[in-house]
Amino acid sequence: MYYAALVTSSQLARTHGPYEIFWTSPAAGGELQFDMWGVTPDDDMWDWAALKRDIRKTGLRNSLLIAQMPTAGTSIISGLTESVEVPQINVYTRSTLSGRFQLVNKHLVRALKSIGLWTPSIRSKIIANDGSVQGIAEIPEHIRSVYKTIYEYKLSTFIKMDAARGAFICQSNSSNRYLNTPDMMVLTNTHLYAWKCGLKCSSYYVRIRQIATVANNQIVQQWKFSHGLEVAARFRGMETMQALSELFPHSMVTDGAINILISHG
């Protein structure tokens, strides 16, 4: 993406001229984002040397090109995870400005169905386990290791991944940090580690597991006492709608409004 953006910006500069102060920028001297990170990209796929020569001749039309943005609302509508994150919880309630959404990890559903384990018993255990598959003995280890929730990874893992991407992102990377419990020392160390890794932005939101648990408890109650519950939702793909129907067997899940409407009888 960074390479393609630079090529296009260079072509635009050839036609319309570079942005006003390009010739005072690092790129004018052949120094691109990854050079400032001390990273040497693989030249087997992209000819970075030739691109740098073109940029020094034509300039760039844009001072900034690439950003890794948050995608809270659009990810829900598309049935995807937020930004570049792994699922927060495999079954949970997500609230945005657009409304409240009941979400289920469709990939986990598919994996469990393939081995005959997407059963009422397993579903209730996942819900009771705060949307996690860890510790559920019936689920094979290779599935449990793949479908960890974001709270079950080390914070440093995602910071390292942000740093690896950062060398090719000229703006910044929008990343949330997820803590199991509020801990000022852990949060301080997280920010310091992100700084040492060279991140421009340490965190967007800091989310605490307890908040997610409260939302999940609402799902447990809705699942247990769902008589008279009415749910109207629009999700792309029948897998998600079918999974929600199985999780909330007494609910009505229809291809209707974008946000979920809940009313108790």
Backbone as a ProteinNet text record, in pm:
[ID]
protein_1_A
[PRIMARY]
MYYAALVTSSQLARTHGPYEIFWTSPAAGGELQFDMWGVTPDDDMWDWAALKRDIRKTGLRNSLLIAQMPTAGTSIISGLTESVEVPQINVYTRSTLSGRFQLVNKHLVRALKSIGLWTPSIRSKIIANDGSVQGIAEIPEHIRSVYKTIYEYKLSTFIKMDAARGAFICQSNSSNRYLNTPDMMVLTNTHLYAWKCGLKCSSYYVRIRQIATVANNQIVQQWKFSHGLEVAARFRGMETMQALSELFPHSMVTDGAINILISHG
[TERTIARY]
83	0	86.8	190.8	279	347.8	394.9	462.4	366.4	246.8	148.9	109.2	95.3	58.8	168.5	293.8	405.9	415	394.7	398.3	291.9	169.7	60.1	85.4	135.1	163	274.2	372.1	480.3	426.9	336.9	276.4	192.1	118.8	38.7	127.9	241.4	335	393.7	411.3	463.6	365.9	236	132.9	99.5	83.3	33	138.5	255.3	358.5	353.6	465.3	467.9	399.9	373.4	316.1	418.5	371.5	447	586.4	599.1	729.2	797.4	764.5	822.7	974.7	1035.2	1180.6	1256.1	1185.2	1250.2	1223.1	1152.9	1114.6	1221.7	1221.8	1316.3	1305	1182.5	1163.6	1237.9	1256.6	1329.1	1473.6	1525.3	1661.1	1665.5	1552.6	1547.8	1525.9	1481.4	1458.2	1308.2	1264.7	1123.7	1095.3	970.5	930.2	1013.7	1033.8	1107.9	1254.1	1309.5	1447.5	1457.6	1355.5	1356.1	1334.1	1282.9	1267.1	1389.5	1481.9	1598.2	1566.8	1464.2	1420.2	1458.4	1511.5	1544.7	1439.4	1358.7	1252.2	1307.4	1226.5	1262.9	1246.7	1355.9	1351.4	1308	1283	1245.1	1108.9	1017.9	882.9	868.2	927.6	913	1050.3	1063.4	1190.6	1194	1231.9	1233.8	1339.1	1452.7	1559.4	1512.1	1443.3	1391.9	1285.7	1202	1098	1159.8	1264.1	1330.1	1388.3	1444	1498.9	1388.1	1273	1160.2	1112	1105.2	1056.6	1151.1	1280.7	1376.9	1364.7	1316.5	1300.4	1167	1059.4	925.1	866.8	912.8	852.5	729.7	659.3	534.8	423	306.3	191.9	136.6	158.4	101.3	211.5	194.6	292.5	269	142.9	107	14.6	27.1	-46.4	-120.8	-53.7	-107.4	-136.2	-252.1	-286.9	-365.4	-345.7	-423.8	-532.5	-653.9	-759.9	-843.7	-914.9	-1009.6	-1133.2	-1195.6	-1312	-1423.3	-1455.9	-1552.5	-1687.9	-1745.8	-1878.9	-1880.4	-1791.8	-1791.8	-1752.6	-1668.3	-1628.5	-1747.3	-1835	-1953.3	-2046.8	-2072.4	-2162	-2106	-1972.8	-1908.3	-1881.4	-1902.9	-1874.8	-1726.9	-1648.1	-1503.1	-1459.3	-1331.4	-1278.2	-1240.3	-1230.2	-1198.9	-1054.4	-1033.8	-900.8	-819.8	-703.3	-621	-617.8	-721.1	-723.5	-780.9	-751.4	-819.7	-951	-1045.2	-1173.6	-1156	-1232.4	-1226.6	-1276.9	-1390.4	-1449.2	-1523.4	-1536.6	-1600.1	-1751.4	-1812.9	-1955.6	-1970.7	-2021.4	-2030.3	-2125.2	-2151.1	-2231.1	-2138.1	-2156.8	-2073	-2161.3	-2125.9	-2202.2	-2122.9	-2186.6	-2126.1	-2229.7	-2194.5	-2290.2	-2409.4	-2390.3	-2498.2	-2596.1	-2559.3	-2647.6	-2571.7	-2646.4	-2586.2	-2601.1	-2493.3	-2489.5	-2451.8	-2522.4	-2484.2	-2391.7	-2271	-2172.4	-2126.7	-2095.9	-2042.6	-1933.5	-1825.8	-1713.2	-1752.6	-1784.7	-1834.9	-1729	-1602	-1495.8	-1487	-1504.6	-1509.6	-1630.1	-1743.9	-1864.9	-1838.8	-1775.5	-1746.8	-1653.1	-1550.6	-1454.4	-1520.5	-1606.5	-1674.8	-1777.9	-1846.2	-1942.9	-1874	-1751.6	-1681.1	-1647.1	-1643.2	-1614.1	-1733.1	-1847.3	-1969.8	-1979.6	-1913.9	-1913.2	-1990.6	-2058.6	-2140.4	-2276	-2274.8	-2391.7	-2443.2	-2566.9	-2618.5	-2529.7	-2474.5	-2388.6	-2262.3	-2196.1	-2073.3	-2104.4	-2214	-2250.2	-2271.7	-2339.9	-2364.8	-2235.2	-2141.4	-2012.7	-1931.3	-1935.2	-1862.2	-1919.9	-2052.2	-2116.7	-2082.7	-2092.9	-2063.3	-1916.8	-1829.8	-1685.8	-1645.5	-1739.1	-1713.4	-1667.4	-1721.8	-1689.9	-1556.6	-1492.9	-1362.7	-1379.7	-1294.1	-1295.9	-1185.8	-1104.4	-997.5	-1056.9	-1001.4	-1047.6	-1168.7	-1219.9	-1331.6	-1271.9	-1268.3	-1193.2	-1243.5	-1372.7	-1428.3	-1374.6	-1332.5	-1280.9	-1132.8	-1091.4	-951.6	-854.2	-733.7	-631.7	-600.1	-595.1	-557.6	-661.7	-786.7	-889.6	-880.3	-857	-844.8	-727	-617.5	-498.9	-520.6	-604.6	-632.4	-731	-831.4	-940	-927.3	-806.6	-787.7	-853.4	-902.9	-955.2	-839.9	-865.5	-758.8	-704.7	-786.4	-741.6	-649.1	-639.9	-560.8	-423.2	-387.7	-254.8	-176	-45.3	38.5	26.6	25.1	19.5	137.9	253.5	374.2	362.2	281.1	263.2	207.3	105.7	41.7	127.4	204.6	294.4	402.6	455.9	555.6	497.1	372.5	306.6	283.1	246.2	229.2	360.5	470.1	601	640.7	609.1	641.7	565.8	440.4	362.1	405.3	447.2	476.2	580.7	672.7	777.3	721	597.3	535.5	405.8	390.5	273.9	324.6	302.4	361.2	281.9	154.4	79.4	92.8	-5.7	6.9	-88.4	-73	-150.7	-244.8	-374.1	-472.3	-483.2	-437.2	-438.4	-501.3	-583.1	-638.2	-555	-552.6	-483	-586.9	-570.1	-668.8	-604.8	-659.9	-608.9	-713.6	-668.7	-761.5	-813.1	-727.3	-766.8	-700	-759.7	-696	-565.2	-455.3	-324.7	-237.8	-212.7	-138.3	4.4	66.7	203.2	209.1	112.9	108.5	86.5	-4.1	-33.2	87.9	156.3	276.4	384.1	406.6	506.3	468.7	338.2	291.5	325.7	299.3	330.4	481.5	558.9	704.3	757.4	701.8	746	709.3	589	547.4	640.7	679.7	773.1	909.1	958.5	1087.2	1084	966.3	951.9	936.6	926.5	919.4	780.7	676.7	541	512	444.3	404.2	286.1	201.6	82.8	81	81.7	85.9	-47.6	-157.2	-288.6	-396.6	-504.6	-624.4	-718.1	-776.6	-853.5	-779.3	-799.7	-755.5	-881.8	-898.7	-1020.4	-987.7	-1077.1	-1057.8	-1149.6	-1097.6	-1173.8	-1304.3	-1305	-1425.2	-1542.2	-1512.6	-1618.1	-1676.2	-1586.5	-1632.7	-1714.8	-1675.7	-1747.5	-1889.7	-1906.8	-2040.7	-2128.1	-2072.4	-2149.5	-2182.2	-2087.1	-2109.9	-2214.5	-2217.1	-2318.4	-2458.5	-2469.7	-2598.8	-2639.5	-2541.2	-2570.7	-2616	-2547.9	-2585.7	-2730.6	-2766.8	-2903.5	-3003.5	-2967.3	-3057.1	-3072.5	-2962.8	-2968.4	-3053.6	-3040.5	-3114.5	-3262.1	-3288	-3424.8	-3470.9	-3459.4	-3484.1	-3627.7	-3716.7	-3856.4	-3912.2	-3966.6	-4022	-3919	-3793.8	-3689.5	-3707.1	-3700.1	-3711.1	-3583.4	-3518.9	-3394	-3408.7	-3380.9	-3381.5	-3241.9	-3181.6	-3042	-3015.3	-2917.7	-2868.4	-2720.5	-2685.3	-2546.9	-2523	-2408.1	-2375.7	-2338	-2397.5	-2367.2	-2465.2	-2520.5	-2617.7	-2553.8	-2421	-2355.4	-2373.5	-2352.6	-2364.9	-2508.4	-2604.4	-2744.9	-2786.4	-2739.5	-2774	-2713.5	-2587.9	-2521.3	-2594.2	-2638	-2712.5	-2844.7	-2908.3	-3034.1	-3013.5	-2898.4	-2869.4	-2832.9	-2763.7	-2727.4	-2849.8	-2944.1	-3065.5	-3185.1	-3209.1	-3308.6	-3450.8	-3483.1	-3619.2	-3630.8	-3527.5	-3528.3	-3564.5	-3599.2	-3627.2	-3515.6	-3436.4	-3326	-3364	-3377.1	-3420.6	-3325.1	-3327.9	-3243.9	-3313.9	-3299.8	-3372.2	-3280.4	-3307.4	-3230.7	-3086.1	-2998.9	-2856.6	-2830.4	-2892.6	-2868.6	-2969.8	-2933.3	-3019.3	-3117.1	-3242.5	-3346.7	-3391.1	-3384.8	-3416.6	-3536	-3634.6	-3748.5	-3787.7	-3808.2	-3845.7	-3997.1	-4050.1	-4192.9	-4228.6
-120.4	0	125.9	125.6	242.3	263.8	156.3	166	221.1	163.1	206.6	352.4	392.7	531.3	627.6	590.2	674.7	685.2	572.8	573.7	668.9	657.9	742.7	889.3	917.6	1055.8	1115.1	1032.3	1077.2	1109.1	1025	1048.7	1175.9	1198.3	1320.5	1444.4	1431.5	1544	1577.1	1475.7	1497.9	1583.6	1565.8	1640	1773.6	1771.7	1890.4	1960.5	1900.9	1957.6	1901.9	1904.8	1851.4	1946.5	1896.9	1986.2	2093.2	2200.5	2325.9	2314	2240.9	2236.6	2100.3	2029.9	1896.8	1900.6	1999.3	1998.5	2018.2	2046.2	2052	1925.5	1829.7	1707.5	1599.9	1500.9	1388.7	1314.4	1302.1	1228.6	1293.7	1425.8	1494.8	1448	1401.9	1348.7	1197.7	1137	991.7	914.8	983.7	917.3	897.2	772	739.3	694.5	660.1	628.3	516.6	407.4	293.8	327.5	423.3	466.3	534	610.7	679.7	583.4	463.2	358.7	267.5	285.6	198	59.7	50.5	-77.6	-85.3	-199.2	-221.8	-312.7	-261	-343.3	-444.2	-543.3	-645.6	-588.2	-586.1	-531.1	-632.9	-757.7	-860.9	-832.7	-773.4	-747.7	-606.9	-507.7	-368.7	-305.9	-226.2	-159.9	-24.7	-28.3	94	192.9	142.4	231.4	314.5	249.4	321.9	422.9	385.2	476.4	599.7	578.6	692.6	788.3	732.9	818.3	901.7	837.5	910.6	1021.3	990.4	1089.5	1208.5	1182.8	1293.3	1384	1327.7	1407.3	1481.6	1409.9	1467.2	1525.6	1475	1512.6	1428.1	1462.4	1395.4	1498.8	1459.6	1549.8	1558.9	1454.7	1447	1438	1510.5	1502.1	1378.4	1335	1215.3	1128.9	996.6	906.1	794.4	724.1	600.9	617.5	567.7	561.8	434	375.5	258	307	321.9	388.8	291.8	343.1	258.6	233.6	118.7	84.7	22.9	84.8	24.7	-0.4	101	85.7	0.3	31.2	-41.5	-187	-217.3	-356.9	-441.3	-383.9	-456.9	-485.8	-383.8	-400.6	-503.4	-505.6	-595.7	-733.8	-751.5	-880.2	-907	-801.6	-814.1	-767.6	-792.6	-742	-595.7	-526.1	-383.9	-360.7	-272.3	-234.8	-359	-378.1	-496.9	-586.8	-578.1	-651.7	-792.3	-875.6	-1004.6	-978.8	-1074.3	-1050.4	-1016.1	-918.3	-882.3	-997.4	-1052.4	-1168.5	-1243.6	-1373.6	-1450.7	-1433.1	-1395.8	-1362.8	-1243.5	-1132	-1014.7	-910.5	-808.9	-694.6	-578.3	-512.6	-398.2	-276.1	-167.6	-43.6	60.8	123.3	233.5	345.1	452.2	560.8	514.8	405.9	354.7	267	223.2	137.2	26.2	-72.4	-186.8	-310	-389	-503.7	-629.6	-738.3	-868.9	-932.8	-967.6	-1018.3	-1158.5	-1236.2	-1370.8	-1392.1	-1458.8	-1484.4	-1593	-1551.7	-1646.3	-1749.5	-1713.4	-1807.8	-1920.3	-1885.1	-1987.2	-2077.4	-2017.3	-2096.2	-2197.5	-2151.7	-2240.3	-2353.5	-2320	-2421.6	-2526.4	-2481.4	-2575.8	-2659.6	-2598.4	-2674.8	-2784.9	-2756.8	-2854	-2981.7	-2974.8	-3094.9	-3133	-3076.7	-3113.1	-3064.2	-2952.1	-2903.1	-2772.9	-2723.1	-2603.2	-2648.1	-2688.1	-2746.4	-2652.6	-2670.2	-2586.1	-2590.2	-2707.6	-2720.1	-2636.5	-2645.2	-2568.6	-2419.8	-2383.1	-2241.3	-2182.3	-2256.4	-2205.3	-2194.8	-2287.3	-2280.7	-2159.9	-2129.4	-2013.2	-1885.2	-1875.6	-1757	-1743.2	-1854.1	-1851.4	-1821.4	-1849.8	-1827.9	-1691.6	-1597.1	-1460.3	-1456	-1544.5	-1541.4	-1602.2	-1670.6	-1733.2	-1883.5	-1943	-2088.6	-2155.6	-2075.6	-2132.6	-2205.5	-2320.7	-2396.9	-2483.3	-2481.8	-2569.5	-2695.8	-2801.6	-2922	-2988.3	-2976.2	-3042.3	-2982.7	-2858	-2791.7	-2825.9	-2877.4	-2917	-2801.2	-2835.1	-2734.9	-2648.2	-2709.2	-2630.7	-2523.4	-2545.4	-2442.7	-2338.7	-2382.7	-2287.6	-2192.7	-2244.9	-2160.7	-2055.9	-2087.7	-1993.2	-1885.7	-1924.6	-1832.9	-1774.7	-1731.8	-1654.9	-1518.4	-1462.8	-1326.7	-1229.5	-1103.8	-1005.1	-986.3	-1019.3	-1008.2	-1122.6	-1224.4	-1343.5	-1342.1	-1229.9	-1210.7	-1112.4	-1117.7	-1019.1	-885.2	-776.5	-644	-619.7	-673.2	-651.5	-711.5	-816.1	-879.1	-779.5	-704.8	-610.8	-486.3	-447.6	-333.4	-367.2	-489.2	-532.1	-533.7	-578	-579.6	-437.5	-347.3	-207	-148.7	-183.9	-133.7	-188.3	-314.7	-375	-305	-269.2	-195.7	-50	5.3	147.5	194.9	107.4	144.8	176.5	136.2	159.6	239.9	309.7	395.7	535.9	628.6	761.4	850	818.7	893.1	818.4	739.6	664.2	546.1	462.1	340	354.6	341.3	351	216.5	210.4	84.8	104.3	7.8	5.9	-87.3	-62.1	-149.5	-212.3	-339.9	-416.5	-472.9	-434.2	-479.8	-566	-672.1	-757	-687.3	-608.5	-531.9	-394.9	-292.7	-160.8	-167.2	-132.3	-139.5	-27.5	74.6	190.6	154.8	60.1	21.9	-48.4	-138.5	-207.9	-107.5	-13.5	85.9	175.3	215.8	297.9	222.8	97.1	16.4	-5.9	-16.9	-33.3	88.8	206.7	330.2	344.5	310.1	319.7	221.8	100.6	0.9	44.8	102.1	152.5	263.8	350.3	458.1	402.1	303.2	242.9	173.4	121.9	55.3	155.3	283.6	386.9	423.7	379.9	411	560.5	616.2	756.2	774.6	672.6	676.3	550.1	565.4	448.9	376.9	453.6	389.9	488.4	433.5	511.6	503.7	386.7	361.1	260	268.9	164.6	99.4	-27.1	-97.9	-197	-206.8	-292.3	-413.1	-529.9	-654.5	-648.6	-581.3	-575.3	-513.3	-413.9	-350.3	-450.4	-527.1	-627.9	-734.6	-769.8	-872.7	-828.7	-701.5	-650.4	-665.2	-628.7	-641.8	-786.7	-875.5	-1017.3	-1074.9	-1026.5	-1073.7	-1040.5	-928.5	-894.5	-999.3	-1049.6	-1154.9	-1280.8	-1314.5	-1434	-1423.7	-1306.8	-1289.4	-1294.3	-1231.5	-1232.8	-1373.8	-1450.8	-1588.5	-1675.9	-1653.6	-1735.8	-1696.7	-1566.1	-1518.2	-1445.3	-1512.5	-1445.8	-1458.6	-1513.6	-1522.5	-1381.5	-1358.3	-1227.6	-1130.8	-1176.4	-1088.2	-1072.9	-952	-928.8	-862.1	-922.3	-868.7	-848.2	-727.7	-701.4	-657.7	-723.2	-692.3	-707.7	-636.9	-659.7	-694.2	-812.9	-855.8	-914.9	-891.2	-951.5	-1097.1	-1185	-1327.1	-1397.6	-1506.3	-1581	-1650.6	-1674.1	-1744.4	-1669.2	-1538.3	-1459.2	-1459.4	-1441.7	-1440.6	-1575.4	-1684	-1817.4	-1842.2	-1798.7	-1817.3	-1741.7	-1619.4	-1542.1	-1609.9	-1667.4	-1737.7	-1856.2	-1923.7	-2039.7	-1997.3	-1882	-1831.7	-1780.7	-1721	-1666.1	-1737.7	-1862.9	-1946.1	-1893.4	-1810.4	-1759.1	-1617.5	-1575.4	-1440.9	-1444.2	-1329.4	-1317.5	-1237.2	-1299	-1231.3	-1214.5	-1091.4	-1066.3	-972.8	-975.2	-887	-752.7	-671.3	-545.4	-428.6	-357.3	-237.7	-270.9	-170.6	-192.7	-218.2	-141	-161.8	-259.6	-318.3	-417.4	-347.1	-383.6	-327.8	-435.6	-408.5	-508.9	-462	-548.1	-516.6	-642.2	-631.1	-745.1	-749.4	-871.9	-888.1	-893.5
0	0	0	80.9	87.7	-46.2	-106.7	-236.3	-341.8	-349.6	-449.7	-428.7	-303.1	-273.2	-317.2	-293.2	-334.5	-486.4	-555.4	-702.1	-756.7	-704.7	-752.1	-720.3	-600.6	-561.9	-647.8	-683.4	-771.2	-910.7	-959.7	-1091.2	-1090.8	-983.2	-971.6	-965.4	-898.3	-888.8	-1025.5	-1107.8	-1242.9	-1324.1	-1298.3	-1371.9	-1306.6	-1174.9	-1104.9	-1019.7	-1010.2	-926.1	-784.9	-712.3	-575.6	-478	-357.9	-256	-221.1	-165.6	-160.1	-98.7	12	80.5	64.5	-44.4	-63.6	-61.3	-124.2	-141.8	-11.1	97	228.6	310	251.4	323.1	311.6	401.9	391.3	258.7	204	78.5	-36.9	-31.6	-138.2	-146.3	-34.5	-31.4	-43	-77.2	-94.3	34.2	139.1	267.9	288	279.4	295.5	438.2	466.8	603.8	664.6	591.2	647.5	672.5	595.8	621.4	757.5	792.2	921.4	1037.2	1006	1106.8	1112.2	1019.6	1014.8	962.4	876.7	821.1	673.9	632.3	491.7	429.8	337.3	278.5	179	148.9	51.7	-89	-166.2	-301.6	-405.8	-363.5	-459.9	-522.4	-445.7	-496.1	-551.9	-484.5	-525.9	-547	-652.4	-683.3	-612.5	-486	-406.4	-454.9	-502.8	-549.4	-668.2	-762.4	-879	-837.3	-741.5	-693.9	-628.4	-549.6	-485.3	-589	-697.3	-803.7	-868	-891.5	-950.2	-857.2	-727.8	-631.4	-622.6	-627.9	-622.4	-745.1	-856.4	-978.3	-981.4	-950	-966.6	-838.9	-724.5	-597.8	-568.5	-462.3	-424.2	-415.7	-459.7	-453.6	-312.1	-232.5	-97.6	6.8	115.1	224	309.5	320.5	396.3	311.7	328.1	240	311.9	401.6	458.1	607.1	650	792.2	817	934.3	974.6	1068	1014.4	1089.2	1171.6	1272.9	1347.2	1262	1280.3	1196.5	1280.9	1393.8	1486.6	1421.4	1357.4	1299.7	1174.9	1079.6	952.3	969.3	1067.2	1087.3	1131.8	1212.7	1258.6	1142	1060.4	946.5	848.4	833.5	737.8	794.9	924.1	986.4	1002.8	1023.2	1036.2	1174.8	1207.8	1333.5	1316.9	1427.8	1424.9	1383.2	1286.3	1239.3	1204.2	1267.8	1242.3	1366	1448.3	1574.4	1558.5	1656	1667	1740.9	1741.4	1808.7	1956.5	2003	2144.6	2230.2	2194.2	2259.9	2150.1	2163.7	2056.6	2051.1	2163.3	2166.9	2259.5	2208.7	2295	2237.8	2319.3	2278	2249.8	2135.9	2099.6	2084.6	2153.2	2144.9	2067.6	1969.8	1895.5	1885.1	1815.3	1795.1	1712	1636.1	1551	1627.1	1747.2	1824.7	1893.8	1944.6	2013	1924.7	1918.4	1829	1905.7	1880.5	1932.6	1829	1868.4	1773.6	1810.6	1709.1	1728.7	1624.6	1663.5	1573.4	1473.7	1351.4	1251.5	1211.8	1223.8	1188.6	1291.8	1418.3	1522.9	1501.9	1469.1	1443.6	1332.6	1224.6	1112	1153.3	1232.5	1276.1	1364.8	1455.6	1544.6	1469.4	1374.5	1295.1	1214.3	1167.5	1083.5	1158.4	1291.5	1370.7	1459.1	1428.3	1498.7	1640.9	1673	1810.9	1831.1	1729.5	1750.2	1803.8	1928.9	1994.2	2103	2148.4	2257.8	2381.5	2412.7	2530.4	2516.5	2400.3	2378.5	2373.3	2310.9	2303.1	2441.9	2527.8	2662.7	2741.8	2717.8	2788	2742	2612.5	2561.8	2620.4	2626.4	2683.2	2831.2	2905.3	3048.7	3075.2	2976.4	2989.5	2934.7	2937.3	2889.9	2745.3	2661.6	2519.6	2483.5	2577.4	2552.3	2534.2	2449.9	2431.9	2513.4	2582.1	2663.3	2783.7	2814.2	2929.3	2902	2779.7	2743.7	2683.3	2762	2725.8	2598.2	2570.5	2451.9	2321.4	2325.6	2205.2	2189.2	2074	2054	2074.1	2115.9	2145.3	2023.7	1904	1785.5	1753.8	1791.8	1773	1883.8	2005.8	2117.6	2097.6	2040.8	2021.4	1912.8	1814.6	1706	1750.1	1829.2	1862.2	2002.2	2036.4	2158.6	2140.8	2249.1	2243.1	2262.3	2233.9	2239.1	2380.7	2481.6	2620.3	2659.4	2576.8	2608.5	2542.2	2480.8	2423.5	2509.6	2498	2565.1	2492.6	2568.6	2508.2	2415.8	2452.4	2372.7	2233.2	2218.5	2087.5	1987	2027.3	1935.3	1913.6	2013.8	1996.4	1894.6	1900.9	1802.3	1661.6	1649.3	1518.4	1467.6	1558.2	1519.7	1468.5	1534.9	1494.3	1357.6	1331.9	1202	1089.5	1114.6	1014.8	1005.5	1118.5	1125.5	1027.1	989.9	895.2	757.5	732.3	601.7	614	726.3	748	778.4	685.3	702.4	798	821.4	922.8	1056.2	1092.8	1217.2	1216.3	1316.4	1329.9	1448.7	1424.8	1532.7	1602.9	1726.7	1801.1	1938.1	1976.4	2111.4	2198.1	2327	2421.6	2514.3	2540.3	2616.3	2742.7	2858.6	2987.2	3056.5	3121.9	3196.5	3321.4	3384.9	3503.4	3497.5	3558.9	3561.5	3639.9	3577.6	3643	3587.5	3669.6	3624.4	3583.7	3655.5	3622.6	3487.1	3463.2	3333.9	3221.3	3242.2	3139.4	3113.8	3220.7	3205.5	3128.4	3165.3	3095.2	2949.2	2923.5	2785.7	2702	2755.6	2683.2	2662.4	2763.3	2750.1	2645.9	2645	2547.4	2405.3	2389.8	2258.3	2212	2304.5	2271.7	2230.8	2303.8	2271	2134.8	2098.4	1967.9	1853.9	1887.9	1785.3	1739.1	1810.2	1766.6	1780.8	1683.1	1689.8	1783.8	1790.5	1876.5	1961.7	2091.7	2180.4	2185	2194.2	2200.7	2159.8	2110.3	2077.8	2198.2	2220.8	2342.1	2428.3	2558.4	2651.2	2705.9	2678.9	2718.9	2830.7	2927.5	3043.8	3034.7	3070.9	3060.6	3139.7	3252.2	3335.1	3260	3176.1	3096.9	2999.1	2935.9	2841.1	2911.9	3036.7	3110.9	3142.5	3178.9	3205.8	3081.7	2965.8	2841.9	2814.1	2843.5	2818.6	2913.2	3037.5	3131.4	3081.1	3008.9	2951.2	2849	2774.8	2677.8	2749.4	2860.3	2936.2	2981.1	3036	3084.2	2969.1	2857.6	2743	2688.5	2695.1	2644.7	2736.3	2867	2962.4	2968.1	2961.5	2979.1	2852.7	2740.5	2612.8	2564.8	2648.6	2607	2585.6	2470.6	2440.2	2385.9	2369.3	2316.1	2165.7	2118.9	1974.9	1926.8	1829.6	1777.3	1627.6	1581.7	1437.7	1399.2	1305	1273.5	1125.4	1078.7	943.8	953	912.2	906.7	769.2	713.7	585.6	606.7	529.1	539.8	630.4	583.7	662.2	781	775	885.1	1015.8	1012.5	1134.1	1184.8	1094.6	1135.1	1191.2	1127.1	1175	1312.2	1329.9	1458.9	1568.9	1539.3	1638.3	1672.2	1570.6	1594.9	1687.1	1671.5	1755.2	1896.7	1908.3	2040.8	2115.4	2042.6	2101.9	2039.3	2079.4	2011.4	2017.1	2115.6	2127.9	2072.8	1999.7	1945.7	1798.2	1746.9	1605	1541.5	1454.8	1387.7	1242	1197.7	1061.1	990.9	857.9	777.5	765.7	870.3	875.3	902.3	1010.4	1042.1	1072	1052.7	1076.6	1224.1	1312.3	1455	1512.5	1624.6	1688.8	1781.9	1771.4	1857	1953.1	2081.8	2182.7	2264.7	2277.1	2364.3	2439.3	2568.4	2651.7	2668.8	2657.9	2676.5	2823.4
[MASK]
+++++++++++++++++++++++++++++++++++++++++++++++++++++++++++++++++++++++++++++++++++++++++++++++++++++++++++++++++++++++++++++++++++++++++++++++++++++++++++++++++++++++++++++++++++++++++++++++++++++++++++++++++++++++++++++++++++++++++++++++++++++++++++++++++++++++++

